[in-house]
Amino acid sequence: MATPRLCMSIREIASSLQNGVLSSSDLLSFCIRQIKATKSLNVFITVTEKEAEDLAIQSDVRIKNGSTKGLLDGIPVAFKDNFNTKGTRTSCGSHMLANYYPTYNATVVQKLLNEGAIMMGKTNMDEFAMGSGTVDSIYGPTKNPWRSELKYKLWHRSKHGHQASSLMEKEQITTFTDKDWFIAGGSSGGSAVAVAVGSCFAALGSDTGGSTRNPAAQCGIIGLKPTYGLLSRYGLIPLVNSMDVPGILTKTVDDAGLLLNVLAGHDPKDSTTVLDPFCPVNISEEPNISGVHVAVPEEYYCPGMSSEIVETWKEIADLLERGGAKVTNVSMPHTQYSISCYSVLNCCEVASNFARYDGIEYGHRATNESSTESLYATTRHEGFNEVVRGRILAGNYFLLRRNYDKYFQKALKVRRLIHNDFLRVFEKGVNVILTPVTLTDSPPYSLWKLKDNRQQSSIEDYCTQPANMAGVPAVSFPCKLSSQQLPISLQLMAPCFQEQTLLTVVKWIEQRLDFPLLDLQL
């Protein structure tokens, strides 16, 4: 039974729960086994096993009595460790918040719990979400399951159906003996790996410059960054207020749409959420892309992009064109300045946001300090790693009176130009923009560590952060395995609030690709 459960969509699982084929408690036990068996991948910071068991029992009772809360009743989910969870440690992967236990749930967390979802725990992340590899956590790095010491099989969906029963085994057990380990992507690497290995069936990450889409791409799953303002940020510990978005990680497009429908909508506790009523996405089982206008921006091809990524990019563009879509090359000329602009604005907002961590109200507090000034200085030095301290210092430098216009104001103007690039493309009738997510497949850690966090982020975020700068929705989706047997993924972006179109096109692609499902042999 393990393999069908791992490969089933949330709707299929919900149906099995309602029909009595599965119980919430059995499903939970399966996910707990996955968590324990993949401990070497370092996916979770906190596992809430006892709380999950209680929730599963309650779910079984509701299902038996015919009083389920919704499609997510009994479905195991996980949360990145920067979403506040009442009574459960929320550390952001940092010493600063290592003993922080929130007194309330983030809005998106509460919405999933209200639907009956079962929280499996809090997933690993780069400290305060500053990174693109999930290697800068005080709890250690998270490892990519596609190249690890764990054995796995690959399962492929039938070309004639998409139910779990139509899954077929195509390859024998695969195992690797690499002395090195491979990057899971970041900063939401723990959430991505949790979904990929079946420790849960959906997870939340955050996406400021690509932190949901990047690990989703490296781990071979779906990573959705909704339109800015569509999902509440209340209870998401802020990094960059003007770009932070809760992200959705699932195995299928349908699952991502299901979670989006649950999570979207105005929140009085978050003034940046839009007031317009949300129209739920409804993805057809037989999507039609005839007449869809797809743009391929030439500026997203950049130095360092591997030939396999470029080849896949062209293959999917050709696939869409053969399927009836109109594919055209476009120019988005300010893309080349985007990563520099993003870096300045990111640091400026970090410097402002992180002033709250002073050791007075909550978080780590240094001891035996003789003055308030030394208390602040020592607390922040002990509580933050070099990456966080570096961004704070850079942001404060950019915001100095003598530098304010030169850096911050100019970056805001460039951000507007980047946003205008998107507007001009969409005004031409373009429905979606097709680009890579990362420049290569997942690198080994031995290669990754040759560059520091700033250098890696400027490489890994090149294709993803423009969507955050413009506020548009974007989704990463797996296409095929590289020559190194690692996932290669691409990205689609759409005009604001056009998640329906975005996910419909990805569903069409998903149905025509033979991307395998990872089944660890535990």
XYZ file of C-alpha atoms in Angstrom:
522
model
C 0.000 0.000 0.000
C 2.907 2.399 0.585
C 3.634 3.230 -3.033
C 0.057 4.078 -4.109
C -0.295 6.317 -1.067
C 2.923 8.124 -1.944
C 1.810 8.706 -5.523
C -1.817 9.654 -4.888
C -3.024 13.212 -5.259
C -4.799 14.938 -2.379
C -8.170 14.490 -4.081
C -7.499 10.767 -4.529
C -6.492 10.442 -0.893
C -9.556 12.400 0.243
C -11.756 10.057 -1.782
C -10.072 7.009 -0.238
C -10.561 8.465 3.233
C -14.247 9.127 2.576
C -14.764 5.652 1.139
C -13.030 3.946 4.046
C -10.204 2.578 1.922
C -7.792 4.588 4.060
C -8.004 6.042 7.538
C -6.391 9.284 8.665
C -4.479 7.362 11.328
C -3.061 4.907 8.775
C -2.107 7.768 6.484
C -0.405 9.538 9.370
C 1.520 6.382 10.279
C 2.781 6.156 6.707
C 4.039 9.762 6.802
C 5.675 9.251 10.197
C 7.537 6.240 8.777
C 8.712 8.388 5.880
C 9.929 11.091 8.290
C 11.887 8.622 10.408
C 13.329 6.767 7.437
C 14.560 9.981 5.799
C 16.053 11.490 8.940
C 19.474 11.574 7.262
C 18.116 14.175 4.826
C 17.501 16.567 7.752
C 14.078 17.686 6.583
C 12.313 18.676 9.809
C 13.360 20.971 12.639
C 10.379 19.938 14.760
C 8.125 16.896 14.300
C 4.729 17.195 16.002
C 3.977 13.477 16.092
C 1.837 13.365 19.235
C -0.279 16.363 18.203
C -0.686 14.844 14.729
C -1.876 11.542 16.182
C -4.575 13.349 18.161
C -5.694 15.276 15.072
C -5.797 12.079 12.970
C -8.063 10.390 15.511
C -10.374 13.406 15.469
C -10.373 13.337 11.658
C -11.322 9.643 11.599
C -14.249 10.380 13.904
C -15.463 13.246 11.697
C -15.207 11.145 8.554
C -17.098 8.272 10.185
C -19.837 10.658 11.304
C -20.036 12.359 7.908
C -19.006 15.745 9.302
C -15.703 16.378 7.552
C -14.288 19.886 7.487
C -13.309 19.763 3.822
C -11.125 18.037 1.221
C -8.061 18.493 3.427
C -9.546 16.684 6.421
C -6.965 14.122 7.501
C -4.317 15.240 4.981
C -0.773 15.567 6.439
C 0.888 18.920 5.735
C 4.073 20.670 6.882
C 5.078 24.275 7.441
C 8.356 26.061 6.873
C 9.788 27.137 10.209
C 9.100 30.833 9.603
C 5.303 30.475 9.878
C 4.019 31.070 13.383
C 2.423 27.954 14.867
C 0.729 28.281 18.234
C 2.634 26.441 20.941
C 5.122 24.936 18.482
C 8.639 26.296 18.185
C 9.169 28.653 15.265
C 12.917 29.198 14.980
C 13.570 30.459 11.426
C 16.617 28.189 11.576
C 18.347 30.745 13.815
C 19.791 30.981 17.313
C 17.883 34.243 17.640
C 14.529 32.415 17.748
C 15.659 28.973 18.873
C 13.313 29.137 21.866
C 10.456 31.137 20.353
C 7.028 29.532 20.857
C 4.314 31.690 19.247
C 0.989 32.316 20.941
C -0.934 32.343 17.659
C -1.074 30.705 14.238
C -0.237 32.408 10.971
C -3.405 32.997 8.960
C -2.432 30.489 6.254
C -1.613 27.896 8.911
C -4.956 28.446 10.615
C -6.835 28.172 7.309
C -5.345 24.734 6.623
C -6.038 23.549 10.164
C -9.620 24.807 9.849
C -9.978 22.510 6.836
C -8.880 19.524 8.928
C -5.282 19.311 7.690
C -2.850 17.578 10.049
C 0.397 19.383 10.872
C 3.376 17.017 10.708
C 5.876 19.604 11.903
C 8.133 22.506 10.973
C 10.624 22.150 8.134
C 14.237 23.202 7.811
C 15.264 26.418 6.065
C 18.148 28.809 5.517
C 18.438 31.099 8.533
C 15.661 33.697 8.295
C 15.078 32.522 4.691
C 18.316 34.152 3.512
C 19.711 31.636 1.074
C 18.981 29.377 -1.868
C 20.346 26.029 -0.734
C 18.984 25.290 2.787
C 22.560 24.981 3.969
C 22.660 27.966 6.353
C 20.472 26.650 9.168
C 21.692 26.204 12.736
C 20.206 22.700 12.489
C 22.415 21.744 9.558
C 21.740 21.421 5.820
C 18.878 19.619 4.109
C 19.915 17.103 1.447
C 18.380 16.392 -1.945
C 16.657 12.962 -1.945
C 17.355 12.365 -5.647
C 21.060 11.855 -4.974
C 21.519 10.390 -1.518
C 22.350 7.110 0.172
C 18.640 6.227 0.152
C 17.395 3.755 -2.451
C 14.407 4.580 -4.593
C 12.231 3.490 -7.484
C 10.818 5.723 -10.188
C 7.120 5.510 -10.981
C 5.543 6.962 -14.112
C 1.917 7.878 -14.686
C 0.085 6.087 -17.457
C -0.388 8.052 -20.659
C -4.036 6.996 -20.588
C -4.948 7.980 -17.065
C -3.930 9.942 -14.041
C -5.273 7.859 -11.187
C -2.993 6.126 -8.694
C -4.136 2.779 -10.068
C -2.629 3.641 -13.440
C 0.863 4.051 -12.048
C 3.434 1.663 -13.353
C 6.966 0.870 -12.310
C 9.447 1.678 -15.048
C 12.860 1.397 -13.461
C 14.526 -0.871 -10.983
C 15.794 0.270 -7.611
C 18.282 3.080 -7.996
C 20.963 3.905 -5.462
C 23.954 6.206 -5.421
C 27.188 5.940 -3.498
C 28.283 9.566 -3.792
C 30.565 10.632 -0.973
C 29.195 14.111 -1.581
C 25.565 15.182 -1.170
C 23.453 17.414 -3.373
C 21.694 20.701 -2.665
C 17.931 20.610 -2.024
C 17.458 24.255 -3.010
C 16.254 26.986 -0.726
C 15.361 28.633 1.327
C 12.307 26.350 1.673
C 14.334 23.183 1.108
C 12.853 21.290 4.039
C 9.300 21.786 2.780
C 10.235 20.704 -0.750
C 11.982 17.519 0.383
C 9.141 16.690 2.792
C 6.685 16.657 -0.122
C 9.074 14.867 -2.479
C 9.665 11.927 -0.092
C 6.086 11.623 1.153
C 6.533 12.922 4.692
C 3.460 15.035 3.905
C 1.257 15.663 0.889
C 1.583 19.443 0.801
C 3.749 22.030 2.486
C 4.022 25.768 2.812
C 7.180 27.694 2.080
C 7.855 31.385 1.672
C 8.944 33.077 -1.545
C 10.777 36.412 -1.469
C 13.090 35.914 -4.437
C 12.398 32.320 -5.424
C 12.555 30.436 -2.124
C 9.566 28.218 -2.973
C 10.192 27.738 -6.690
C 13.919 27.027 -6.383
C 13.716 24.008 -4.014
C 10.598 22.744 -5.784
C 12.607 22.758 -9.007
C 15.577 20.968 -7.449
C 13.354 18.324 -5.833
C 11.048 17.641 -8.782
C 7.728 18.966 -7.447
C 5.347 21.883 -8.041
C 6.217 25.222 -6.411
C 3.629 28.016 -6.646
C 4.265 31.666 -5.779
C 0.844 33.344 -5.879
C 0.242 36.969 -6.768
C 1.457 39.349 -4.072
C -1.489 40.214 -1.845
C -3.554 37.127 -2.691
C -2.456 35.190 0.410
C -2.104 36.652 3.884
C 1.360 37.268 5.288
C 0.046 37.616 8.840
C 2.140 35.327 11.020
C 4.837 34.814 8.382
C 7.982 36.153 10.023
C 8.982 38.935 7.614
C 12.103 39.100 5.515
C 11.196 41.670 2.830
C 7.674 42.982 3.371
C 7.202 44.217 -0.179
C 8.090 40.855 -1.747
C 7.354 38.081 0.788
C 4.632 35.661 -0.329
C 3.534 32.348 1.230
C 4.367 29.607 -1.271
C 2.669 26.272 -1.977
C 4.567 23.013 -2.558
C 2.793 19.904 -3.846
C 3.370 16.949 -6.163
C 0.705 17.894 -8.691
C -0.773 21.030 -10.195
C -4.253 20.020 -9.034
C -3.028 19.840 -5.441
C -1.477 23.305 -5.715
C -4.771 24.693 -7.008
C -6.657 22.997 -4.181
C -4.461 24.615 -1.534
C -4.609 27.980 -3.290
C -8.399 27.908 -3.110
C -8.231 27.281 0.623
C -5.585 29.905 1.377
C -6.474 32.851 -0.870
C -8.559 35.803 0.202
C -8.525 39.058 2.122
C -7.290 39.024 5.710
C -8.168 42.007 7.965
C -4.938 41.284 9.838
C -2.844 41.914 6.700
C -3.470 45.257 5.004
C -1.540 44.145 1.916
C -4.094 41.462 1.019
C -6.452 42.493 -1.766
C -10.061 43.343 -1.007
C -11.527 41.899 -4.221
C -13.288 38.542 -3.727
C -11.171 35.577 -4.790
C -12.507 33.491 -7.655
C -11.407 29.887 -6.983
C -9.323 28.228 -9.672
C -10.950 25.340 -11.479
C -8.479 23.329 -13.534
C -10.084 21.193 -16.220
C -9.141 17.526 -16.507
C -8.763 18.177 -20.221
C -7.099 21.601 -20.426
C -6.920 23.351 -23.775
C -4.050 25.710 -24.599
C -5.128 26.532 -28.123
C -4.578 30.247 -28.634
C -2.611 30.733 -25.410
C 0.176 33.256 -26.030
C 3.506 32.146 -24.528
C 6.468 34.529 -24.359
C 10.104 33.448 -24.168
C 12.268 36.365 -22.909
C 15.745 36.405 -24.391
C 17.307 38.108 -21.348
C 16.665 35.045 -19.175
C 19.340 33.190 -21.093
C 22.443 34.114 -19.158
C 26.068 33.010 -18.644
C 26.372 29.866 -16.554
C 23.121 28.310 -17.752
C 23.692 24.642 -18.529
C 23.021 23.182 -21.959
C 20.484 20.771 -20.433
C 18.446 23.666 -19.018
C 18.518 25.487 -22.347
C 17.571 22.302 -24.197
C 14.625 21.659 -21.869
C 13.494 25.280 -22.236
C 13.384 24.879 -26.015
C 11.675 21.483 -25.799
C 8.802 22.803 -23.672
C 8.392 25.870 -25.901
C 8.151 23.548 -28.912
C 5.723 21.277 -27.064
C 3.442 24.213 -26.311
C 3.591 25.411 -29.913
C 2.677 21.970 -31.230
C -0.223 21.945 -28.784
C -1.750 25.057 -30.334
C -0.148 27.827 -28.295
C 1.402 30.878 -29.893
C 5.059 31.110 -28.852
C 7.019 34.308 -29.438
C 10.377 35.663 -28.350
C 10.227 38.910 -26.378
C 12.648 41.327 -24.760
C 12.551 42.313 -21.089
C 15.575 44.619 -21.167
C 15.848 45.484 -17.490
C 16.163 41.845 -16.375
C 19.938 42.215 -16.342
C 19.677 44.820 -13.565
C 17.111 42.913 -11.566
C 19.394 40.881 -9.302
C 21.401 43.971 -8.282
C 18.231 45.936 -7.647
C 16.750 43.043 -5.661
C 19.891 42.739 -3.551
C 19.785 46.410 -2.534
C 16.072 46.433 -1.700
C 16.332 43.117 0.130
C 19.106 44.393 2.393
C 17.331 47.692 3.059
C 14.138 45.998 4.224
C 16.106 43.428 6.225
C 17.944 46.218 8.053
C 14.606 47.751 8.995
C 12.747 44.557 9.857
C 15.533 43.035 11.909
C 15.860 46.007 14.242
C 13.185 44.240 16.332
C 15.643 41.527 17.382
C 17.279 43.421 20.237
C 17.045 40.872 23.046
C 14.524 42.954 24.971
C 11.045 41.702 24.065
C 11.637 38.179 22.730
C 14.269 35.984 21.159
C 17.833 35.379 22.221
C 19.256 37.688 24.870
C 22.924 37.955 25.778
C 23.847 37.740 29.448
C 26.287 39.587 31.706
C 26.357 42.722 29.579
C 27.211 45.977 31.385
C 25.295 48.418 29.157
C 22.285 48.563 26.872
C 24.542 49.165 23.895
C 26.644 46.081 24.613
C 23.465 44.058 25.240
C 22.174 44.946 21.784
C 25.512 44.303 20.083
C 26.265 40.978 21.761
C 22.701 39.697 21.417
C 22.677 40.321 17.673
C 26.176 38.946 17.173
C 25.307 35.726 18.999
C 21.816 35.416 17.542
C 22.517 35.979 13.833
C 24.880 34.177 11.484
C 27.280 36.013 9.180
C 24.793 36.065 6.306
C 22.099 37.832 8.310
C 24.552 40.263 9.917
C 26.013 41.020 6.496
C 22.626 41.921 5.000
C 21.769 44.110 7.993
C 25.058 45.985 7.689
C 24.668 46.381 3.918
C 21.098 47.620 4.314
C 22.071 50.173 6.931
C 24.841 51.378 4.613
C 22.424 51.778 1.689
C 20.018 53.695 3.932
C 22.563 56.198 5.238
C 21.529 59.764 4.434
C 24.450 60.214 2.065
C 23.627 56.934 0.263
C 19.830 56.907 0.348
C 19.244 58.415 -3.085
C 22.209 56.675 -4.660
C 21.132 53.168 -3.648
C 17.630 52.821 -2.185
C 15.810 55.420 -4.280
C 17.568 54.352 -7.458
C 16.751 50.687 -6.762
C 13.066 51.608 -6.384
C 13.164 53.308 -9.781
C 14.814 50.274 -11.387
C 12.191 48.043 -9.774
C 9.523 50.110 -11.513
C 11.304 49.607 -14.853
C 11.396 45.851 -14.246
C 7.694 45.903 -13.428
C 7.046 47.873 -16.604
C 8.868 45.193 -18.634
C 6.242 42.707 -17.464
C 3.399 45.114 -18.198
C 4.607 45.767 -21.742
C 4.828 42.042 -22.469
C 1.373 41.324 -21.056
C -0.121 44.321 -22.903
C 0.862 42.571 -26.146
C -1.597 39.806 -25.333
C 0.886 37.430 -23.720
C -0.777 35.038 -21.271
C 2.293 33.371 -19.746
C 6.067 33.808 -19.764
C 8.230 30.671 -19.952
C 11.701 30.722 -18.362
C 14.133 28.500 -16.473
C 14.030 28.404 -12.677
C 17.668 27.629 -11.964
C 20.722 27.765 -14.197
C 21.660 24.112 -13.601
C 20.328 21.002 -11.936
C 21.167 20.538 -8.260
C 24.913 20.989 -7.604
C 26.917 18.861 -5.165
C 27.780 20.551 -1.896
C 31.511 20.374 -2.653
C 30.910 22.669 -5.625
C 28.309 24.814 -3.862
C 30.581 25.752 -0.962
C 33.164 27.294 -3.280
C 30.955 30.411 -3.402
C 29.574 32.350 -0.441
C 25.877 32.940 0.238
C 25.758 36.266 -1.606
C 27.372 34.816 -4.719
C 25.138 31.747 -4.720
C 21.985 33.797 -4.264
C 22.888 36.085 -7.175
C 23.182 32.973 -9.362
C 20.249 30.941 -8.067
C 17.795 33.875 -7.891
C 18.522 35.294 -11.344
C 15.440 33.824 -13.035
C 13.080 33.836 -10.047
C 13.307 37.187 -8.238
C 11.918 39.340 -11.113
C 8.483 37.835 -10.409
C 8.742 39.020 -6.808
C 9.834 42.465 -7.933
C 6.764 42.710 -10.174
C 4.392 40.898 -7.793
C 3.185 38.498 -10.507
C 2.314 34.830 -9.920
C 4.836 32.189 -10.915
C 5.043 28.412 -10.731
C 7.908 25.969 -11.168
C 7.176 22.527 -12.599
C 9.400 19.469 -13.212
C 10.107 18.437 -16.792
C 12.633 15.596 -16.857
C 15.724 14.153 -15.210
C 19.190 15.394 -16.129
C 22.116 13.204 -17.095
C 22.958 13.191 -13.374
C 19.473 11.806 -12.565
C 18.426 15.099 -10.982
C 15.226 17.054 -11.735
C 15.186 19.784 -14.357
C 12.322 22.251 -13.989
C 11.007 25.336 -15.735
C 8.890 28.313 -14.667
C 5.766 30.026 -15.943
C 4.760 33.572 -14.953
C 1.442 35.286 -15.635
C -0.271 38.650 -15.076
C -1.406 39.369 -11.517
C -4.359 37.247 -10.356
C -4.189 34.982 -13.410
C -3.420 31.809 -11.446
C -6.226 30.052 -13.344
C -4.407 30.471 -16.665
C -1.032 29.746 -15.097
C -2.052 26.432 -13.554
C -4.124 25.376 -16.563
C -1.092 25.618 -18.843
C 1.078 23.724 -16.353
C -1.613 21.028 -16.053
C -1.541 20.630 -19.846
C 2.249 20.266 -19.742
C 2.127 17.916 -16.738
C -0.179 15.533 -18.582
C 2.241 15.263 -21.498
C 5.527 14.850 -19.668
C 6.784 11.571 -18.329
C 8.288 12.995 -15.154
C 8.722 10.218 -12.579
C 7.501 10.113 -9.014
C 10.115 9.402 -6.367
C 9.405 6.290 -4.292
C 11.986 5.725 -1.567
C 12.569 2.075 -0.722
C 12.443 2.263 3.060
